[in-house]
mmCIF file of C-alpha atoms and ligand atoms in Angstrom:
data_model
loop_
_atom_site.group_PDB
_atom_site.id
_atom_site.type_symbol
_atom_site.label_atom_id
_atom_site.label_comp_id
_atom_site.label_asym_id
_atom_site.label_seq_id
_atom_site.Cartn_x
_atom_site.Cartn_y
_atom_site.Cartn_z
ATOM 1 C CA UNK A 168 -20.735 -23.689 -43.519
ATOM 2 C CA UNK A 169 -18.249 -23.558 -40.359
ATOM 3 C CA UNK A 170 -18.932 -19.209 -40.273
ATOM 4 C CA UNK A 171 -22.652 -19.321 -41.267
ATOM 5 C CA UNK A 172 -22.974 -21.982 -38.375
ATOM 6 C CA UNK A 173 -20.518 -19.848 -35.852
ATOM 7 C CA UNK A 174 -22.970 -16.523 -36.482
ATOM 8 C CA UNK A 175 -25.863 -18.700 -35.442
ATOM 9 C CA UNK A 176 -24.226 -19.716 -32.094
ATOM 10 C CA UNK A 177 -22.887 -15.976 -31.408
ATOM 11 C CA UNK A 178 -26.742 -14.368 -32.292
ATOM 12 C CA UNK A 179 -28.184 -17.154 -29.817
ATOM 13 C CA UNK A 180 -25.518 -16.007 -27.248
ATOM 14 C CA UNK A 181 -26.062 -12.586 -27.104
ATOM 15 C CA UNK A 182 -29.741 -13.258 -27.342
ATOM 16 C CA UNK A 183 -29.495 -15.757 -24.692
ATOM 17 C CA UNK A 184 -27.260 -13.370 -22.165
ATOM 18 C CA UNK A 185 -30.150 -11.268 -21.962
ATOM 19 C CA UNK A 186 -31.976 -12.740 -20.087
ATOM 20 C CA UNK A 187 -29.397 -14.831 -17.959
ATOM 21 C CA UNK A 188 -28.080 -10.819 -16.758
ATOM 22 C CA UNK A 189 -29.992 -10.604 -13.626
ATOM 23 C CA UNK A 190 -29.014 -14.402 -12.852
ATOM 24 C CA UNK A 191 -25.054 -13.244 -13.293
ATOM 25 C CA UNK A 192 -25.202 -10.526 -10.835
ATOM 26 C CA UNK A 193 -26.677 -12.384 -8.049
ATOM 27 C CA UNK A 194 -24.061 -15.123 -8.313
ATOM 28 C CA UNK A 195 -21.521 -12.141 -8.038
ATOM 29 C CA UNK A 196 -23.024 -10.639 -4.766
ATOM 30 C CA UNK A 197 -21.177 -8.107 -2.897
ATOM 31 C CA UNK A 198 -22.638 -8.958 0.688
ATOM 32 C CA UNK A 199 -20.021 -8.347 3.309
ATOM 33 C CA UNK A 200 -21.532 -10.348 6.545
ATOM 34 C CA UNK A 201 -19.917 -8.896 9.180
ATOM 35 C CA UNK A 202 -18.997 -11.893 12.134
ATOM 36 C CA UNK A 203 -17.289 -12.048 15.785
ATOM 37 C CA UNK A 204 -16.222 -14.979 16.214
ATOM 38 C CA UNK A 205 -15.315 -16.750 19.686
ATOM 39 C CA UNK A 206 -13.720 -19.544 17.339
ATOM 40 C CA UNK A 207 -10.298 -20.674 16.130
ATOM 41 C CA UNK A 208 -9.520 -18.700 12.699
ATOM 42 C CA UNK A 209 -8.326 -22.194 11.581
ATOM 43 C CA UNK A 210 -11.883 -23.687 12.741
ATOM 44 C CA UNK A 211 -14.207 -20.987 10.718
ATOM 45 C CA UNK A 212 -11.887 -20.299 7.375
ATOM 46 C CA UNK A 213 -12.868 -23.148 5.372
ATOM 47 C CA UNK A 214 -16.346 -22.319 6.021
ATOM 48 C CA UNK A 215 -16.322 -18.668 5.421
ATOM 49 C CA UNK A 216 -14.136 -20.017 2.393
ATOM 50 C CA UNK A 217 -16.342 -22.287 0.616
ATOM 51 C CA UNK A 218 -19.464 -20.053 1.004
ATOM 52 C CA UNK A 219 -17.621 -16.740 -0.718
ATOM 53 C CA UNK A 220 -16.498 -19.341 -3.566
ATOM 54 C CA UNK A 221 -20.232 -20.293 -3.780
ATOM 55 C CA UNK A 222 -21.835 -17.302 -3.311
ATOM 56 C CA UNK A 223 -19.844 -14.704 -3.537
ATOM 57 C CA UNK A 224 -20.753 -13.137 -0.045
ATOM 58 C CA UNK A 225 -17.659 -11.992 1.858
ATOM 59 C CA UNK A 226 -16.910 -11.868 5.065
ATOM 60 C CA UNK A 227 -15.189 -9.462 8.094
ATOM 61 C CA UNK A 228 -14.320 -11.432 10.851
ATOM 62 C CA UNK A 229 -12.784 -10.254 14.149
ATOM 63 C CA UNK A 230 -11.988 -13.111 16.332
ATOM 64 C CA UNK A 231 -12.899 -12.029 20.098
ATOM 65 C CA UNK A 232 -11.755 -15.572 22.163
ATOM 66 C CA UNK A 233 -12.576 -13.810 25.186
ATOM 67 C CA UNK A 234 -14.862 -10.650 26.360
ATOM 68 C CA UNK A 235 -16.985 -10.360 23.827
ATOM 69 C CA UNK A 236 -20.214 -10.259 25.682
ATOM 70 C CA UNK A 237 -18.806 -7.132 27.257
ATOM 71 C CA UNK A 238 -17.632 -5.878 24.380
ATOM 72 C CA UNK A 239 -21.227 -5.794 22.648
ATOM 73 C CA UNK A 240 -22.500 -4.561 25.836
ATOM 74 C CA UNK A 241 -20.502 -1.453 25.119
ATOM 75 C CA UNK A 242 -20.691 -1.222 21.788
ATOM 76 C CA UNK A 243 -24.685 -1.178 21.948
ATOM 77 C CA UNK A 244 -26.613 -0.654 18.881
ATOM 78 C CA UNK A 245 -23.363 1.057 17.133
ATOM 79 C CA UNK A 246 -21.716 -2.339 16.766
ATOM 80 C CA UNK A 247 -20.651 -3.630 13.261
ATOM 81 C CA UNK A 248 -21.732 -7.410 14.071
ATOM 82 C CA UNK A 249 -23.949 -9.133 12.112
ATOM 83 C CA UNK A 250 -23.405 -12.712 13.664
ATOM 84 C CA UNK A 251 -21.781 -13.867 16.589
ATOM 85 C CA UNK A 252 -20.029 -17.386 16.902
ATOM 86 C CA UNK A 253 -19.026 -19.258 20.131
ATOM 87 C CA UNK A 254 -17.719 -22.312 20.559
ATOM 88 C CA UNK A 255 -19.925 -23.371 23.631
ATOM 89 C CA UNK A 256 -23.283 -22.635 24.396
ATOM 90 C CA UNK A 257 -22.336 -20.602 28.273
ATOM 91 C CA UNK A 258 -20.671 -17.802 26.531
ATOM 92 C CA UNK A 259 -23.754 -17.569 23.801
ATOM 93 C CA UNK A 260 -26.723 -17.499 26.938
ATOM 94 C CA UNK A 261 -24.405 -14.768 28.362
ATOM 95 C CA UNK A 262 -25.145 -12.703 24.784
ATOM 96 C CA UNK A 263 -28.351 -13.797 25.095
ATOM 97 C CA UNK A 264 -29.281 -12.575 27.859
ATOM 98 C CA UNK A 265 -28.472 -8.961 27.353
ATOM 99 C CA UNK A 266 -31.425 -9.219 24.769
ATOM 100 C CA UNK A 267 -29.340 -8.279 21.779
ATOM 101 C CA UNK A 268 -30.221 -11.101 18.957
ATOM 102 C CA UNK A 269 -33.407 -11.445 16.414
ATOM 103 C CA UNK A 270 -35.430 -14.527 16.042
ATOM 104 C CA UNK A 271 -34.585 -16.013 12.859
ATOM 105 C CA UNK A 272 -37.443 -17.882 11.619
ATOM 106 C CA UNK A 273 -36.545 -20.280 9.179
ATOM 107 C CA UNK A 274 -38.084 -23.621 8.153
ATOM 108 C CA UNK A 275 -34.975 -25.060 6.885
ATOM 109 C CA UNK A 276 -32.622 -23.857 9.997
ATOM 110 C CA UNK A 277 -35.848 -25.801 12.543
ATOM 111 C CA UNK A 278 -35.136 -28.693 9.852
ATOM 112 C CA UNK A 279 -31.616 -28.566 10.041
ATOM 113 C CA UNK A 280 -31.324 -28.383 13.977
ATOM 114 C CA UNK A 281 -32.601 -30.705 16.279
ATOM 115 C CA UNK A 282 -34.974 -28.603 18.956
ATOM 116 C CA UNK A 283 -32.553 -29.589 21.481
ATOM 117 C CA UNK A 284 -29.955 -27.486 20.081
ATOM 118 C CA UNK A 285 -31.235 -24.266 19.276
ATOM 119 C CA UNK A 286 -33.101 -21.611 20.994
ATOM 120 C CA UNK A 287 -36.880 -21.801 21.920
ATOM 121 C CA UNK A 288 -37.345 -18.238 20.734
ATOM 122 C CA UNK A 289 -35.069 -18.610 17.595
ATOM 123 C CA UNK A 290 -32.215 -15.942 18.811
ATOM 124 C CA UNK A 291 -29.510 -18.865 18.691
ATOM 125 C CA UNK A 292 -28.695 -22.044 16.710
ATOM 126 C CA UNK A 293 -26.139 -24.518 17.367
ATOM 127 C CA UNK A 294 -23.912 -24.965 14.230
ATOM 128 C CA UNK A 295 -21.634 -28.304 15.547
ATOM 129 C CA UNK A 296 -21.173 -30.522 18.542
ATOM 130 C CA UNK A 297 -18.758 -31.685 20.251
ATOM 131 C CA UNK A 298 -18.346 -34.489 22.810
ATOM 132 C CA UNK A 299 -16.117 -34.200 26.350
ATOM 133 C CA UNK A 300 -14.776 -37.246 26.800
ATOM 134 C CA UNK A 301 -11.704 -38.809 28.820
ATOM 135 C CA UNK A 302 -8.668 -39.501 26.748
ATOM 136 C CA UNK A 303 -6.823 -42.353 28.263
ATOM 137 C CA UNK A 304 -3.141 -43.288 28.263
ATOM 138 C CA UNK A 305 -3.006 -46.425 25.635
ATOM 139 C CA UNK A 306 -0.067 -47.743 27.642
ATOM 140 C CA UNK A 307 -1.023 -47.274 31.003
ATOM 141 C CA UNK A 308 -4.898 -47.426 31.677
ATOM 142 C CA UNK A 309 -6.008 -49.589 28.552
ATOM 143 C CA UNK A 310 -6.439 -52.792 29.877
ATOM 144 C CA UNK A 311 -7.831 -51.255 33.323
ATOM 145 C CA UNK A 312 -10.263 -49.220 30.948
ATOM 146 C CA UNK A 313 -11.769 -52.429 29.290
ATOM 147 C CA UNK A 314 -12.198 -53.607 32.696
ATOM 148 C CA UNK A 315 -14.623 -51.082 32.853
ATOM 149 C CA UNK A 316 -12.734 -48.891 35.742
ATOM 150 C CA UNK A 317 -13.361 -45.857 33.759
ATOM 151 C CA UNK A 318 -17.139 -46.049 32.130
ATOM 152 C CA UNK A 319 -18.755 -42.769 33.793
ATOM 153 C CA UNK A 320 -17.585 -39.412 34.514
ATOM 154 C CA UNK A 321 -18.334 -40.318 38.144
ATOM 155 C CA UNK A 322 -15.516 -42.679 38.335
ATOM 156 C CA UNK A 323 -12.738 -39.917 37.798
ATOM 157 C CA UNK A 324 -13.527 -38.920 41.700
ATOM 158 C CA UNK A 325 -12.652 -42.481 42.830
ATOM 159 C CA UNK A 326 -9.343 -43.118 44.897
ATOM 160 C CA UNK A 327 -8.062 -45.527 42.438
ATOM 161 C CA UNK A 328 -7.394 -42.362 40.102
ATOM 162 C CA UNK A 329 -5.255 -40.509 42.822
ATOM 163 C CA UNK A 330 -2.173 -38.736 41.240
ATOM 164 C CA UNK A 331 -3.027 -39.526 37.610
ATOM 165 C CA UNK A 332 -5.345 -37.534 36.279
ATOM 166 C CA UNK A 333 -4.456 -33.708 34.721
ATOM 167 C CA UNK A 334 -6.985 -31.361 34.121
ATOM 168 C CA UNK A 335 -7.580 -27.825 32.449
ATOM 169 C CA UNK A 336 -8.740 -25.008 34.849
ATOM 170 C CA UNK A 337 -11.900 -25.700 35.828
ATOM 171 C CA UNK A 338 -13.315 -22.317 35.010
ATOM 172 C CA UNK A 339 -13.054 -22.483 31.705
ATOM 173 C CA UNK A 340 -16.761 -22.919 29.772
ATOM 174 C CA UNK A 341 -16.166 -26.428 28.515
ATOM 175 C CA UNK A 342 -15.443 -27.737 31.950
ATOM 176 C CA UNK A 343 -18.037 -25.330 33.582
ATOM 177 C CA UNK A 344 -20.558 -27.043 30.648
ATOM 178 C CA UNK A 345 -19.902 -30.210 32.081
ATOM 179 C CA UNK A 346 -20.232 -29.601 35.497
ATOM 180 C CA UNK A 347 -23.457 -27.631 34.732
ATOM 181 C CA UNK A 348 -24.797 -30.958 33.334
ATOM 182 C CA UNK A 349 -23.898 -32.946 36.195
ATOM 183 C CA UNK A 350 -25.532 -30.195 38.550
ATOM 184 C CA UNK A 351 -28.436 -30.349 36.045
ATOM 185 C CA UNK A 352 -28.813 -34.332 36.482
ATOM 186 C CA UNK A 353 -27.863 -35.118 39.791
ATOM 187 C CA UNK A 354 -28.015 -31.984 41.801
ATOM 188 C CA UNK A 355 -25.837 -29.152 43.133
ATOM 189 C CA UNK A 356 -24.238 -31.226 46.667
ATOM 190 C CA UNK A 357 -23.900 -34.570 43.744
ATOM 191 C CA UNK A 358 -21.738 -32.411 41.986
ATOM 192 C CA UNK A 359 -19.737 -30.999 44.197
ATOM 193 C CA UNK A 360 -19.030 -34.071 45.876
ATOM 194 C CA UNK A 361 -18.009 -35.260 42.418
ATOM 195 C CA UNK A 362 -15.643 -32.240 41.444
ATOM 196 C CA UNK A 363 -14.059 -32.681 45.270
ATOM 197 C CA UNK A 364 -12.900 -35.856 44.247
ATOM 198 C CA UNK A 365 -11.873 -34.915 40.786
ATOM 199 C CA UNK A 366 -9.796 -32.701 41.979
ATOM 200 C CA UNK A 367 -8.070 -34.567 44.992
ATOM 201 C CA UNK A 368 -7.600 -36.870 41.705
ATOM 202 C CA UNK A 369 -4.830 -34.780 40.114
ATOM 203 C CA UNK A 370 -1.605 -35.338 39.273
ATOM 204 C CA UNK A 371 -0.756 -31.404 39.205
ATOM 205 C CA UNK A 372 -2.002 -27.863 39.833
ATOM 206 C CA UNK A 373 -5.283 -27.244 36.786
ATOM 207 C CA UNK A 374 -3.382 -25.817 33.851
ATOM 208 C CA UNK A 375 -2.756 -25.851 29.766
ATOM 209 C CA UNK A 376 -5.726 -26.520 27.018
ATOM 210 C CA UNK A 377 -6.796 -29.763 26.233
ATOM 211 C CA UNK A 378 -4.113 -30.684 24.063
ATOM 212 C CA UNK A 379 -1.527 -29.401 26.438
ATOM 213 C CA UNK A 380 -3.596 -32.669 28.839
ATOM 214 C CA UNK A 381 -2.936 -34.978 25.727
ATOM 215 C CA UNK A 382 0.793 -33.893 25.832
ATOM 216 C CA UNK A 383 0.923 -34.679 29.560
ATOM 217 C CA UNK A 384 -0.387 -38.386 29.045
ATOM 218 C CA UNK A 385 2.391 -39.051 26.622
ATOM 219 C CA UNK A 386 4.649 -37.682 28.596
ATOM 220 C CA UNK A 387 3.996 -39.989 31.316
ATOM 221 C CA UNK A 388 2.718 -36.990 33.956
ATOM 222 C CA UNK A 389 -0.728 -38.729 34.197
ATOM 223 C CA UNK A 390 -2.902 -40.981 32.658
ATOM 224 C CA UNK A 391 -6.328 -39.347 31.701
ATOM 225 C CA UNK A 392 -7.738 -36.063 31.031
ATOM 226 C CA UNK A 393 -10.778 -34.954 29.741
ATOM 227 C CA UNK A 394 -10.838 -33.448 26.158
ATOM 228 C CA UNK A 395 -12.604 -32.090 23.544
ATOM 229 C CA UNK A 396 -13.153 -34.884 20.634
ATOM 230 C CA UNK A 397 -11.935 -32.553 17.599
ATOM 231 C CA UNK A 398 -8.648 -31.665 19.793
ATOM 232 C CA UNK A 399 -8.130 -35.783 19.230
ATOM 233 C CA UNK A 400 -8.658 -35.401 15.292
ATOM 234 C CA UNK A 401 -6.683 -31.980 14.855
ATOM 235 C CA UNK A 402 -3.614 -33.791 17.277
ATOM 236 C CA UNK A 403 -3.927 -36.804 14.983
ATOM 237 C CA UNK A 404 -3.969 -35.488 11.510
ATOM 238 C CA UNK A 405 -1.526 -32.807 12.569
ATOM 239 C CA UNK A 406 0.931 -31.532 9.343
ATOM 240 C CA UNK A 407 2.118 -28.157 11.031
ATOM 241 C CA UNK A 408 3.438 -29.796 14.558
ATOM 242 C CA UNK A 409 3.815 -34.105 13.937
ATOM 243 C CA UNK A 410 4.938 -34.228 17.324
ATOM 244 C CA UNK A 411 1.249 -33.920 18.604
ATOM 245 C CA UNK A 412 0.341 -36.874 16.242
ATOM 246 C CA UNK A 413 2.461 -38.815 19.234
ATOM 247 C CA UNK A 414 0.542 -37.540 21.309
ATOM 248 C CA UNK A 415 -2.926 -38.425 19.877
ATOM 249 C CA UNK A 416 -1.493 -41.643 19.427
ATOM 250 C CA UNK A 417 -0.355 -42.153 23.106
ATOM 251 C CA UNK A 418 -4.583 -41.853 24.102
ATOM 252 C CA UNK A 419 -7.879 -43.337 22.569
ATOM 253 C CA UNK A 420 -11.010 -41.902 23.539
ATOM 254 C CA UNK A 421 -13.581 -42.857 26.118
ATOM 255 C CA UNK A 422 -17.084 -41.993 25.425
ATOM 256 C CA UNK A 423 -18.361 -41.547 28.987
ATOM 257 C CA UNK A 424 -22.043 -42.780 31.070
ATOM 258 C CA UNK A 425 -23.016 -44.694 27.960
ATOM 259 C CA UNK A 426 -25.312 -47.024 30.269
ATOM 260 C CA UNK A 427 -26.719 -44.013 31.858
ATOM 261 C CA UNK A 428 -27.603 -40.342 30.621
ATOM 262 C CA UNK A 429 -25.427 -40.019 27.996
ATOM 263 C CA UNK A 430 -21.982 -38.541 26.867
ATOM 264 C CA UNK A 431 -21.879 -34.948 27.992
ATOM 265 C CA UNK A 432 -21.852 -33.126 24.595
ATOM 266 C CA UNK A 433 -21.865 -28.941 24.149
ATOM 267 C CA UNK A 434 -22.450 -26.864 20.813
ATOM 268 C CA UNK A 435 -20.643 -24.276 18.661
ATOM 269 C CA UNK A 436 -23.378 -21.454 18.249
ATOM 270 C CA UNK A 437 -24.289 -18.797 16.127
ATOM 271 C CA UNK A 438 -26.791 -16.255 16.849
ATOM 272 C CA UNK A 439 -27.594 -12.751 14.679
ATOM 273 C CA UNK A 440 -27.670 -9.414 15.925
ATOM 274 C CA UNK A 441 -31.295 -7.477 16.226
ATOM 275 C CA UNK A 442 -28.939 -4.145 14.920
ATOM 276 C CA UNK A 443 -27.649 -5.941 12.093
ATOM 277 C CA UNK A 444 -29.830 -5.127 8.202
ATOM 278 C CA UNK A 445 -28.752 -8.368 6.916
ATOM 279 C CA UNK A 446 -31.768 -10.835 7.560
ATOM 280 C CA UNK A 447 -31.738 -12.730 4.359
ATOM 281 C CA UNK A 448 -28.063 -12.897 3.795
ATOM 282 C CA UNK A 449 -27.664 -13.789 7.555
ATOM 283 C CA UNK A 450 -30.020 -16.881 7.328
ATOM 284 C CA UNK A 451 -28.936 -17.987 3.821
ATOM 285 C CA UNK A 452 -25.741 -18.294 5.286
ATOM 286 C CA UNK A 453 -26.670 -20.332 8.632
ATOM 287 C CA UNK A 454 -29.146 -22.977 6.272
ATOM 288 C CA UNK A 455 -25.997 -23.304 4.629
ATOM 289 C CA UNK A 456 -23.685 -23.684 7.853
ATOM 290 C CA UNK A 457 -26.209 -26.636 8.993
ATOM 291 C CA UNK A 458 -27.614 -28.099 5.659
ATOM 292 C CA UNK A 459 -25.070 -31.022 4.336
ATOM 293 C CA UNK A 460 -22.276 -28.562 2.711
ATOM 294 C CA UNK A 461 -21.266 -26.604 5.815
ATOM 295 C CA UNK A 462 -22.148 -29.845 7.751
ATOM 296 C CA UNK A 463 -19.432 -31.795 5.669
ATOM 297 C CA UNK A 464 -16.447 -29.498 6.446
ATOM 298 C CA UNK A 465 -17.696 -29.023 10.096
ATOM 299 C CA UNK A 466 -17.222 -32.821 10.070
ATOM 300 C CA UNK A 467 -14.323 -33.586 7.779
ATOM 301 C CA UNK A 468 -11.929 -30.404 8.623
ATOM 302 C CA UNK A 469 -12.518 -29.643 11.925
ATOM 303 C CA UNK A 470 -13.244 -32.769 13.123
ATOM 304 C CA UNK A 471 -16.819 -31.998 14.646
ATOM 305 C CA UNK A 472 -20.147 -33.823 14.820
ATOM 306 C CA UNK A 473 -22.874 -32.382 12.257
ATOM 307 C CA UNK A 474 -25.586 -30.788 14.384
ATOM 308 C CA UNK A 475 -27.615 -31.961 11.812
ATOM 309 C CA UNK A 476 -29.089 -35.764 12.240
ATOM 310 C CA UNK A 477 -29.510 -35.969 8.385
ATOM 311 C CA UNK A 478 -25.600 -35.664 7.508
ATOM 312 C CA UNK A 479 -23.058 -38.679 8.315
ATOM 313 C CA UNK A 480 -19.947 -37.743 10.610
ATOM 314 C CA UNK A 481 -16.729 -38.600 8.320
ATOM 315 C CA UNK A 482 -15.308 -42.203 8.272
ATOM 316 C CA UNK A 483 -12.658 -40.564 10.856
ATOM 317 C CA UNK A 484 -15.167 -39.655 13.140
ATOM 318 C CA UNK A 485 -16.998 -43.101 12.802
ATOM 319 C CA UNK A 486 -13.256 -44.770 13.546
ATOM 320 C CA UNK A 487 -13.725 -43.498 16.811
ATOM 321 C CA UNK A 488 -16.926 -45.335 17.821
ATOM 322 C CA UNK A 489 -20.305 -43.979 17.992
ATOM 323 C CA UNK A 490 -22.059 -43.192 21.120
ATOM 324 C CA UNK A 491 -25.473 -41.692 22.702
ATOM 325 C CA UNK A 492 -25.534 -38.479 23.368
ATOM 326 C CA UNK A 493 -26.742 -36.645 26.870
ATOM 327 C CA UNK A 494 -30.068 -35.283 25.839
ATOM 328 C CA UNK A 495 -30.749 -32.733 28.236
ATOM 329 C CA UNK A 496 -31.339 -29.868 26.921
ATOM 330 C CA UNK A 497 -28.380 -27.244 26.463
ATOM 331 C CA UNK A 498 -29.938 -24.524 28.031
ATOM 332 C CA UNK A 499 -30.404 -26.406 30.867
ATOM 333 C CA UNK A 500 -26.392 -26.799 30.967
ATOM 334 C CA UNK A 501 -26.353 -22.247 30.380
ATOM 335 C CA UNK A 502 -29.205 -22.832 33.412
ATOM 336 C CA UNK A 503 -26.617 -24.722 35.765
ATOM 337 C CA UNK A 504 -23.474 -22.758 34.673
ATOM 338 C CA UNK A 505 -23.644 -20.308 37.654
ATOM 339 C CA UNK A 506 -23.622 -22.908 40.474
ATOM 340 C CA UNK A 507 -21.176 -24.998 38.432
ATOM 341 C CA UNK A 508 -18.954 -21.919 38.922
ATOM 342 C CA UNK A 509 -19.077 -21.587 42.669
ATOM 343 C CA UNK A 510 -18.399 -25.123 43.250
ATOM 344 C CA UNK A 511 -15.535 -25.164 40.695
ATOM 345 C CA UNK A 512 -14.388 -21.720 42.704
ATOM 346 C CA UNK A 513 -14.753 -23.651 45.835
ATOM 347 C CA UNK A 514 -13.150 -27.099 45.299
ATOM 348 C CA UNK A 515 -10.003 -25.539 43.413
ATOM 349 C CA UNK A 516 -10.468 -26.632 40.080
HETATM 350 FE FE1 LIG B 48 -11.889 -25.597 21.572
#
């Protein structure tokens, strides 16, 4: 009974595999997407991760933190790049501009993205945001900060800051970002003015990333510094280095001009090269990136906001309070970056 029964189940097998063949080799696809990344390796793994254990598409990543603009420049049409990935939206309009990306058009990518965040013409998409808030000293500013001496961005250039606030150089594209957005609201001479006081405002010469700032609160070399939100979640839920669990707990977080325009928030980005034969792979993978499973690790890993409205931040992210976001447009910030360099060139920051 058992064998008869046990022949029945192996014919309807191999019958049944068949069919199911051409099914089997698309789950084991041997698609090698080809990235350069302007991100952390430890901030695009788990991505790249999770899709090959899906998928099976692979993945050759060279991570390019700096110059790679002019490095695709140079390479022209001959370079290997599929995607690109920044980690701010200047360095992706500087791409941009040399006319190098193909519109991806994709109803489920304009689903996924808010029109805000991507490109008019389709050649970029942002993939995460991230807001720039101040991180205050817990010990030393709290009960100053609930008196509301620190609500706006605009209040960092007041006297009462003088000696106690540390900054990263100025030049660097997340600081340039914000700048750009307060030339983009309030003018070029508003701004200026601003970043004059800012930087009469610190306690020493413009230096470190933004966790080295974080380090310098707890340290007691200043009380407030402007930061990154996923710096405060990788700090806090640090295994490799506890010490900067310290100093995540020395700060909380101040979501800035939350009676006014809006927190100042920028975008990681991803854009695909016009060189590059991989269309459908290429887009597969981005719907994926911004639909609710790449949204989720964005979100619970790295500690960033989902770009896309329909997916929840994690609880940790919700711990930290929610906020409204700036809604100017972000190419309006890529607009403004230029003048936001020559006054960060010409006030020293
Ligand atoms: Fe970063």
């Amino acid at each position: 009974m058992f064998h008869t029964l046990m022949r029945y189940v192996v014919v309807l097998v191999s019958f049944c595999a068949l069919p199911l063949l051409p099914t089997m080799q698309a789950a084991a696809d041997t698609t090698v997407i080809s990235i350069y990344s302007a991100r952390a390796p430890a901030l695009l793994q788990p991505m790249l991760d999770a899709y090959t254990a899906k998928t099976g598409v692979d993945f050759n990543v060279l991570y390019l933190p700096d110059g790679m603009a002019q490095r695709l420049e140079a390479e022209g049409a001959a370079t290997p790049a599929d995607i690109v990935l920044t980690a701010d939206i200047i360095r992706m309009a500087e791409m941009d501009a040399l006319n190098i990306f193909a519109a991806l058009d994709s109803p489920i990518l304009n689903a996924n993205i808010p029109a805000k965040w991507r490109d008019d013409d389709l050649r970029w998409f942002g993939l995460s945001a991230r807001a720039r808030v101040a991180a205050v000293s817990k010990a030393r500013v709290g009960a100053r900060v609930e008196a509301g001496a620190l609500t706006r961005l605009e209040d960092l250039a007041d006297a009462k800051w003088r000696g106690r606030i540390c900054s990263r150089a100025g030049s660097h594209p997340y600081n340039r970002a914000l700048l750009a957005s307060v030339v983009a609201h309030a003018g070029a001479g508003a701004a200026a003015k601003w970043a004059e006081g800012f930087v009469k405002n610190l306690a020493r010469k413009p230096q470190g990333n933004d966790r080295a700032q974080v380090s310098a609160i707890h340290s007691g070399r200043c009380d407030v510094a402007l930061i990154n939100t996923y710096y405060y979640g990788l700090m806090r839920h640090n295994l490799q280095d506890p010490e900067q669990q310290k100093w995540a707990d020395s700060v909380r977080l101040v979501f800035l001009n939350q009676a006014g325009r809006g927190q100042h928030v920028n975008i990681t980005t991803a854009a695909m090269l016009a060189t590059s034969d991989k269309y459908d792979a290429v887009v597969a993978f981005l719907e994926w990136l911004t639909g609710a499973e790449g949204q989720n690790i964005y979100s619970g890993i790295n500690y960033e906001y989902p770009i896309n409205p329909q997916v929840t931040p994690s609880a940790e992210l919700r711990s930290w309070g929610a906020f409204e976001a700036d809604d100017l447009p972000i190419d309006e910030i890529a607009n403004n970056a230029e003048t936001a360099q020559r006054i960060i060139d010409r006030v020293g920051w």
